[in-house]
Amino acid sequence: MQGLLQSSRGRFLAVASEFELSPPQVLALKALDPERPVPMSELACALHCDNSNVTGIVDRLEDRGLVERRGAPHDRRVKMLAVTQAGTEVRERLLERLRDAPPALAALSPEDQRALCDIMRRALGRE
Amino acid sequence: MQGLLQSSRGRFLAVASEFELSPPQVLALKALDPERPVPMSELACALHCDNSNVTGIVDRLEDRGLVERRGAPHDRRVKMLAVTQAGTEVRERLLERLRDAPPALAALSPEDQRALCDIMRRALGRE
DNA sequence: TATTGTTATACTCTATAACTATA
DNA sequence: TATAGTTATAGAGTATAACAATA
């Protein structure tokens, strides 16, 4: 299990540098929803970090044109984060690369792979 | 699969802060071997970062008395990293906490857990 | 000449605390 | 008074390039 997590870290870092994004930027883009803007605070929660950190991370994603701050109608204090068209495209390619099976798992027999998927589905109640 | 990795990140960060270590410090302590000192460059490789970063990370682990730099007999350029007695104790407790099964997996049936372990063992050729 | 580890530099992430504007 | 997001600050991680000692 530990070994799998370790190898996943390497793949994650490789994909991040492939897209010229920092690790937190990748996590942010992954956590955001192109179909439903979310408040900054929700992203902070997803990234396990303070609100104040999200300001900078979003600043840089916004500079790259991948994300957009919008006002919230119901509460003028909150800013909603929307994924732009360009951001959605990058995000799609990013998720695709991250979804690629780790080499260790890809090498398993088809039966093992199917069994693994079934177990994971039960563990996570659908991903 | 992605969901599992995501939850693992949260647990990892929680354990790191529990031990008052930064994430890279945890990875370093985890990668080092109390029974076999390794060169700085090997740690850099394990952490997927440049040699120059390891200097600072090891500095701080050394300040806390968890790790020790030693000269290498065969090549006076290299420095070997040894885990101190205190470091070994912290490392043991750390690994124990990290080994705790993720809640999602702990909730699986005993049969699923056994099957999962078998598959993982085949995937990683023994962890 | 090439390599190991360090130093210098610049940028990003991180937490904390103080601040602004809302509520 | 409390909350969402920003700004200020300080410490840590990161890559790059330049450097010392050694090979």
CSV table of C-alpha atoms (C1' of nucleotides) in Angstrom, one decimal:
chain,number,residue,atom,x,y,z
A,1,MET,CA,0.0,0.0,0.0
A,2,GLN,CA,2.7,2.4,1.0
A,3,GLY,CA,4.7,1.5,-2.1
A,4,LEU,CA,1.7,2.4,-4.2
A,5,LEU,CA,1.3,5.8,-2.6
A,6,GLN,CA,5.0,6.5,-3.0
A,7,SER,CA,5.0,5.7,-6.7
A,8,SER,CA,1.9,7.8,-7.1
A,9,ARG,CA,3.7,10.8,-5.7
A,10,GLY,CA,6.4,10.5,-8.4
A,11,ARG,CA,3.8,10.3,-11.1
A,12,PHE,CA,1.9,13.3,-9.7
A,13,LEU,CA,5.0,15.5,-9.6
A,14,ALA,CA,5.9,14.4,-13.1
A,15,VAL,CA,2.4,15.3,-14.4
A,16,ALA,CA,2.5,18.7,-12.6
A,17,SER,CA,5.8,19.6,-14.2
A,18,GLU,CA,4.5,18.4,-17.6
A,19,PHE,CA,1.8,21.0,-17.4
A,20,GLU,CA,4.1,23.6,-15.8
A,21,LEU,CA,1.9,23.8,-12.8
A,22,SER,CA,2.9,23.6,-9.1
A,23,PRO,CA,1.5,20.7,-7.1
A,24,PRO,CA,-1.0,22.9,-5.3
A,25,GLN,CA,-2.1,24.4,-8.5
A,26,VAL,CA,-2.8,20.9,-9.9
A,27,LEU,CA,-4.8,20.0,-6.8
A,28,ALA,CA,-6.7,23.2,-7.1
A,29,LEU,CA,-7.6,22.7,-10.7
A,30,LYS,CA,-8.6,19.1,-9.9
A,31,ALA,CA,-10.7,20.2,-7.0
A,32,LEU,CA,-12.6,22.9,-8.9
A,33,ASP,CA,-15.7,22.1,-10.8
A,34,PRO,CA,-16.1,23.6,-14.3
A,35,GLU,CA,-19.9,23.3,-14.0
A,36,ARG,CA,-20.3,24.8,-10.5
A,37,PRO,CA,-18.3,27.7,-9.2
A,38,VAL,CA,-17.3,27.4,-5.5
A,39,PRO,CA,-16.2,29.9,-2.9
A,40,MET,CA,-12.5,30.4,-2.1
A,41,SER,CA,-13.1,28.9,1.4
A,42,GLU,CA,-14.3,25.6,-0.1
A,43,LEU,CA,-11.1,25.3,-2.2
A,44,ALA,CA,-9.0,26.1,1.0
A,45,CYS,CA,-10.8,23.2,2.7
A,46,ALA,CA,-10.1,20.8,-0.3
A,47,LEU,CA,-6.4,21.8,-0.2
A,48,HIS,CA,-6.2,21.4,3.5
A,49,CYS,CA,-4.7,24.9,3.8
A,50,ASP,CA,-5.6,28.3,5.1
A,51,ASN,CA,-7.8,30.8,3.2
A,52,SER,CA,-4.9,33.1,2.9
A,53,ASN,CA,-2.9,30.6,0.8
A,54,VAL,CA,-5.6,30.2,-1.7
A,55,THR,CA,-5.4,33.9,-2.6
A,56,GLY,CA,-1.9,33.3,-4.1
A,57,ILE,CA,-2.6,30.0,-5.7
A,58,VAL,CA,-5.7,31.4,-7.4
A,59,ASP,CA,-3.9,34.6,-8.4
A,60,ARG,CA,-1.4,32.5,-10.4
A,61,LEU,CA,-4.1,30.3,-11.9
A,62,GLU,CA,-6.0,33.4,-12.9
A,63,ASP,CA,-2.9,35.0,-14.4
A,64,ARG,CA,-2.7,31.9,-16.6
A,65,GLY,CA,-6.3,32.3,-17.6
A,66,LEU,CA,-7.4,29.0,-16.2
A,67,VAL,CA,-9.6,30.2,-13.4
A,68,GLU,CA,-11.8,33.3,-12.8
A,69,ARG,CA,-13.0,35.0,-9.7
A,70,ARG,CA,-16.7,36.0,-9.7
A,71,GLY,CA,-18.8,37.8,-7.2
A,72,ALA,CA,-21.4,35.9,-5.3
A,73,PRO,CA,-25.0,37.2,-5.7
A,74,HIS,CA,-26.2,36.3,-2.2
A,75,ASP,CA,-23.1,37.5,-0.2
A,76,ARG,CA,-20.8,40.2,-1.5
A,77,ARG,CA,-18.0,39.1,0.8
A,78,VAL,CA,-17.5,35.7,-1.0
A,79,LYS,CA,-15.8,35.2,-4.4
A,80,MET,CA,-16.8,32.2,-6.5
A,81,LEU,CA,-14.1,30.4,-8.4
A,82,ALA,CA,-15.0,29.4,-11.9
A,83,VAL,CA,-12.9,27.3,-14.3
A,84,THR,CA,-12.5,29.1,-17.7
A,85,GLN,CA,-12.8,27.5,-21.1
A,86,ALA,CA,-9.0,27.2,-21.3
A,87,GLY,CA,-8.9,25.9,-17.7
A,88,THR,CA,-11.5,23.2,-18.5
A,89,GLU,CA,-9.4,22.0,-21.4
A,90,VAL,CA,-6.2,21.9,-19.4
A,91,ARG,CA,-8.1,20.2,-16.5
A,92,GLU,CA,-9.5,17.5,-18.8
A,93,ARG,CA,-6.0,16.6,-20.1
A,94,LEU,CA,-4.6,16.8,-16.6
A,95,LEU,CA,-7.2,14.4,-15.1
A,96,GLU,CA,-6.7,12.1,-18.0
A,97,ARG,CA,-3.0,11.9,-17.3
A,98,LEU,CA,-3.6,11.5,-13.5
A,99,ARG,CA,-6.1,8.7,-14.2
A,100,ASP,CA,-3.6,6.7,-16.1
A,101,ALA,CA,-3.1,3.5,-14.1
A,102,PRO,CA,0.2,3.4,-12.1
A,103,PRO,CA,2.6,1.0,-13.9
A,104,ALA,CA,2.5,-1.4,-11.0
A,105,LEU,CA,-1.3,-1.8,-11.3
A,106,ALA,CA,-1.3,-1.8,-15.1
A,107,ALA,CA,1.0,-4.9,-15.0
A,108,LEU,CA,-1.6,-6.9,-13.0
A,109,SER,CA,-3.6,-9.6,-14.7
A,110,PRO,CA,-7.0,-8.6,-16.1
A,111,GLU,CA,-8.7,-10.6,-13.3
A,112,ASP,CA,-6.8,-8.8,-10.6
A,113,GLN,CA,-7.5,-5.4,-12.2
A,114,ARG,CA,-11.2,-6.1,-12.3
A,115,ALA,CA,-11.2,-7.4,-8.7
A,116,LEU,CA,-9.3,-4.3,-7.6
A,117,CYS,CA,-11.7,-1.9,-9.3
A,118,ASP,CA,-14.6,-3.7,-7.6
A,119,ILE,CA,-13.1,-3.5,-4.2
A,120,MET,CA,-12.2,0.2,-4.6
A,121,ARG,CA,-15.7,0.9,-5.7
A,122,ARG,CA,-17.0,-0.7,-2.6
A,123,ALA,CA,-14.4,1.1,-0.4
A,124,LEU,CA,-15.2,4.6,-1.8
A,125,GLY,CA,-18.9,4.1,-2.6
A,126,ARG,CA,-18.3,5.0,-6.3
A,127,GLU,CA,-15.5,7.4,-7.3
B,1,MET,CA,-8.4,5.1,-7.0
B,2,GLN,CA,-8.1,8.9,-7.1
B,3,GLY,CA,-10.3,9.1,-4.1
B,4,LEU,CA,-8.0,6.9,-2.1
B,5,LEU,CA,-5.0,8.9,-3.0
B,6,GLN,CA,-6.8,12.1,-2.1
B,7,SER,CA,-7.8,10.9,1.3
B,8,SER,CA,-4.2,9.6,1.8
B,9,ARG,CA,-2.9,13.1,1.4
B,10,GLY,CA,-5.1,14.4,4.2
B,11,ARG,CA,-3.9,11.6,6.5
B,12,PHE,CA,-0.3,12.2,5.6
B,13,LEU,CA,-0.5,15.9,6.3
B,14,ALA,CA,-2.2,15.2,9.6
B,15,VAL,CA,0.5,12.8,10.7
B,16,ALA,CA,3.2,15.2,9.7
B,17,SER,CA,1.8,18.0,11.8
B,18,GLU,CA,1.2,15.5,14.6
B,19,PHE,CA,5.0,15.0,14.7
B,20,GLU,CA,5.7,18.6,14.0
B,21,LEU,CA,7.6,17.7,10.9
B,22,SER,CA,7.2,19.2,7.4
B,23,PRO,CA,6.0,16.9,4.7
B,24,PRO,CA,9.4,16.6,3.1
B,25,GLN,CA,11.0,15.9,6.5
B,26,VAL,CA,8.5,13.1,6.9
B,27,LEU,CA,9.4,11.7,3.5
B,28,ALA,CA,13.1,11.9,4.3
B,29,LEU,CA,12.8,10.2,7.6
B,30,LYS,CA,10.7,7.5,6.0
B,31,ALA,CA,13.2,7.1,3.1
B,32,LEU,CA,16.3,6.8,5.3
B,33,ASP,CA,17.4,3.5,6.7
B,34,PRO,CA,18.5,3.3,10.4
B,35,GLU,CA,20.6,0.3,9.6
B,36,ARG,CA,22.4,1.6,6.5
B,37,PRO,CA,23.5,5.2,6.0
B,38,VAL,CA,23.0,6.5,2.5
B,39,PRO,CA,24.6,9.5,0.6
B,40,MET,CA,22.8,12.8,0.4
B,41,SER,CA,22.3,12.2,-3.4
B,42,GLU,CA,20.3,9.0,-2.8
B,43,LEU,CA,17.9,10.9,-0.5
B,44,ALA,CA,17.5,13.6,-3.2
B,45,CYS,CA,16.6,10.9,-5.6
B,46,ALA,CA,14.0,9.4,-3.2
B,47,LEU,CA,12.5,12.8,-2.6
B,48,HIS,CA,12.4,13.6,-6.4
B,49,CYS,CA,14.2,16.8,-5.8
B,50,ASP,CA,17.6,18.5,-6.4
B,51,ASN,CA,20.6,17.8,-4.2
B,52,SER,CA,20.6,21.4,-3.1
B,53,ASN,CA,17.2,21.0,-1.4
B,54,VAL,CA,18.4,18.1,0.6
B,55,THR,CA,21.0,20.3,2.3
B,56,GLY,CA,18.2,22.4,4.1
B,57,ILE,CA,15.9,19.5,4.8
B,58,VAL,CA,18.8,17.5,6.4
B,59,ASP,CA,20.0,20.6,8.3
B,60,ARG,CA,16.7,20.8,10.1
B,61,LEU,CA,16.4,17.1,10.8
B,62,GLU,CA,20.0,17.3,12.2
B,63,ASP,CA,19.1,20.3,14.3
B,64,ARG,CA,16.3,18.2,15.8
B,65,GLY,CA,18.8,15.4,16.5
B,66,LEU,CA,17.0,12.9,14.3
B,67,VAL,CA,19.6,12.5,11.6
B,68,GLU,CA,23.4,12.7,11.4
B,69,ARG,CA,25.9,13.5,8.6
B,70,ARG,CA,28.9,11.3,8.5
B,71,GLY,CA,31.9,11.2,6.2
B,72,ALA,CA,32.2,8.4,3.7
B,73,PRO,CA,35.4,6.4,3.9
B,74,HIS,CA,35.7,5.7,0.1
B,75,ASP,CA,35.0,9.1,-1.2
B,76,ARG,CA,35.6,12.2,0.8
B,77,ARG,CA,33.1,14.3,-1.2
B,78,VAL,CA,30.1,12.3,-0.2
B,79,LYS,CA,28.3,12.6,3.2
B,80,MET,CA,26.4,9.6,4.5
B,81,LEU,CA,23.1,10.2,6.3
B,82,ALA,CA,22.5,8.1,9.4
B,83,VAL,CA,19.4,8.0,11.5
B,84,THR,CA,20.2,8.6,15.2
B,85,GLN,CA,18.7,6.7,18.1
B,86,ALA,CA,16.1,9.4,18.7
B,87,GLY,CA,15.4,9.5,15.0
B,88,THR,CA,14.9,5.8,14.8
B,89,GLU,CA,12.3,6.0,17.6
B,90,VAL,CA,10.4,8.8,16.0
B,91,ARG,CA,10.6,7.0,12.7
B,92,GLU,CA,9.1,3.9,14.1
B,93,ARG,CA,6.1,5.7,15.6
B,94,LEU,CA,5.8,7.7,12.3
B,95,LEU,CA,5.7,4.6,10.1
B,96,GLU,CA,3.2,3.0,12.4
B,97,ARG,CA,0.8,5.9,12.1
B,98,LEU,CA,1.3,6.0,8.3
B,99,ARG,CA,0.7,2.3,8.1
B,100,ASP,CA,-2.7,2.6,9.7
B,101,ALA,CA,-5.2,1.6,7.1
B,102,PRO,CA,-7.2,4.4,5.5
B,103,PRO,CA,-10.7,4.5,7.0
B,104,ALA,CA,-12.2,3.7,3.6
B,105,LEU,CA,-10.2,0.5,3.4
B,106,ALA,CA,-10.6,-0.4,7.1
B,107,ALA,CA,-14.4,-0.4,6.5
B,108,LEU,CA,-14.2,-3.2,3.9
B,109,SER,CA,-15.2,-6.7,4.6
B,110,PRO,CA,-12.5,-9.1,5.8
B,111,GLU,CA,-12.6,-10.9,2.5
B,112,ASP,CA,-12.2,-7.7,0.5
B,113,GLN,CA,-9.3,-6.7,2.7
B,114,ARG,CA,-7.5,-10.0,2.2
B,115,ALA,CA,-8.1,-9.9,-1.5
B,116,LEU,CA,-6.8,-6.4,-1.7
B,117,CYS,CA,-3.7,-7.3,0.2
B,118,ASP,CA,-3.0,-10.2,-2.1
B,119,ILE,CA,-3.5,-8.1,-5.2
B,120,MET,CA,-1.2,-5.4,-3.8
B,121,ARG,CA,1.4,-7.9,-3.0
B,122,ARG,CA,1.4,-9.1,-6.6
B,123,ALA,CA,1.4,-5.6,-7.9
B,124,LEU,CA,4.4,-4.5,-5.9
B,125,GLY,CA,6.2,-7.8,-5.7
B,126,ARG,CA,6.2,-7.6,-1.9
B,127,GLU,CA,6.1,-4.4,0.0
C,1,DT,C1',37.5,17.3,-16.4
C,2,DA,C1',33.5,15.5,-13.8
C,3,DT,C1',31.0,14.9,-9.4
C,4,DT,C1',29.3,15.8,-4.3
C,5,DG,C1',27.5,18.8,-1.5
C,6,DT,C1',27.0,23.7,-0.4
C,7,DT,C1',25.7,28.5,-1.2
C,8,DA,C1',23.1,32.3,-3.5
C,9,DT,C1',19.0,33.7,-5.6
C,10,DA,C1',14.3,33.9,-6.8
C,11,DC,C1',9.7,32.0,-6.6
C,12,DT,C1',6.0,29.3,-4.5
C,13,DC,C1',3.6,27.3,-0.5
C,14,DT,C1',2.6,27.5,4.4
C,15,DA,C1',0.6,29.4,8.9
C,16,DT,C1',-0.3,33.4,11.7
C,17,DA,C1',-2.0,37.8,12.5
C,18,DA,C1',-3.8,42.2,11.1
C,19,DC,C1',-6.9,44.4,7.9
C,20,DT,C1',-11.1,45.5,4.7
C,21,DA,C1',-15.6,44.9,3.3
C,22,DT,C1',-19.3,43.0,4.1
C,23,DA,C1',-23.0,40.5,7.1
D,1,DT,C1',-19.8,41.1,16.6
D,2,DA,C1',-18.6,37.6,13.2
D,3,DT,C1',-17.1,36.1,8.6
D,4,DA,C1',-14.8,36.0,3.6
D,5,DG,C1',-11.1,37.2,1.5
D,6,DT,C1',-6.7,40.0,1.3
D,7,DT,C1',-2.3,41.7,2.8
D,8,DA,C1',2.0,41.4,5.6
D,9,DT,C1',5.4,38.6,7.5
D,10,DA,C1',8.4,34.9,8.4
D,11,DG,C1',9.9,30.1,7.6
D,12,DA,C1',10.3,26.2,4.5
D,13,DG,C1',10.5,23.8,-0.1
D,14,DT,C1',11.8,24.1,-4.9
D,15,DA,C1',14.9,24.8,-9.2
D,16,DT,C1',18.8,27.0,-11.3
D,17,DA,C1',23.4,28.5,-11.3
D,18,DA,C1',27.9,29.2,-9.3
D,19,DC,C1',31.2,27.4,-6.2
D,20,DA,C1',34.5,24.4,-3.1
D,21,DA,C1',36.6,20.2,-2.4
D,22,DT,C1',37.6,15.9,-4.2
D,23,DA,C1',37.8,12.4,-7.6
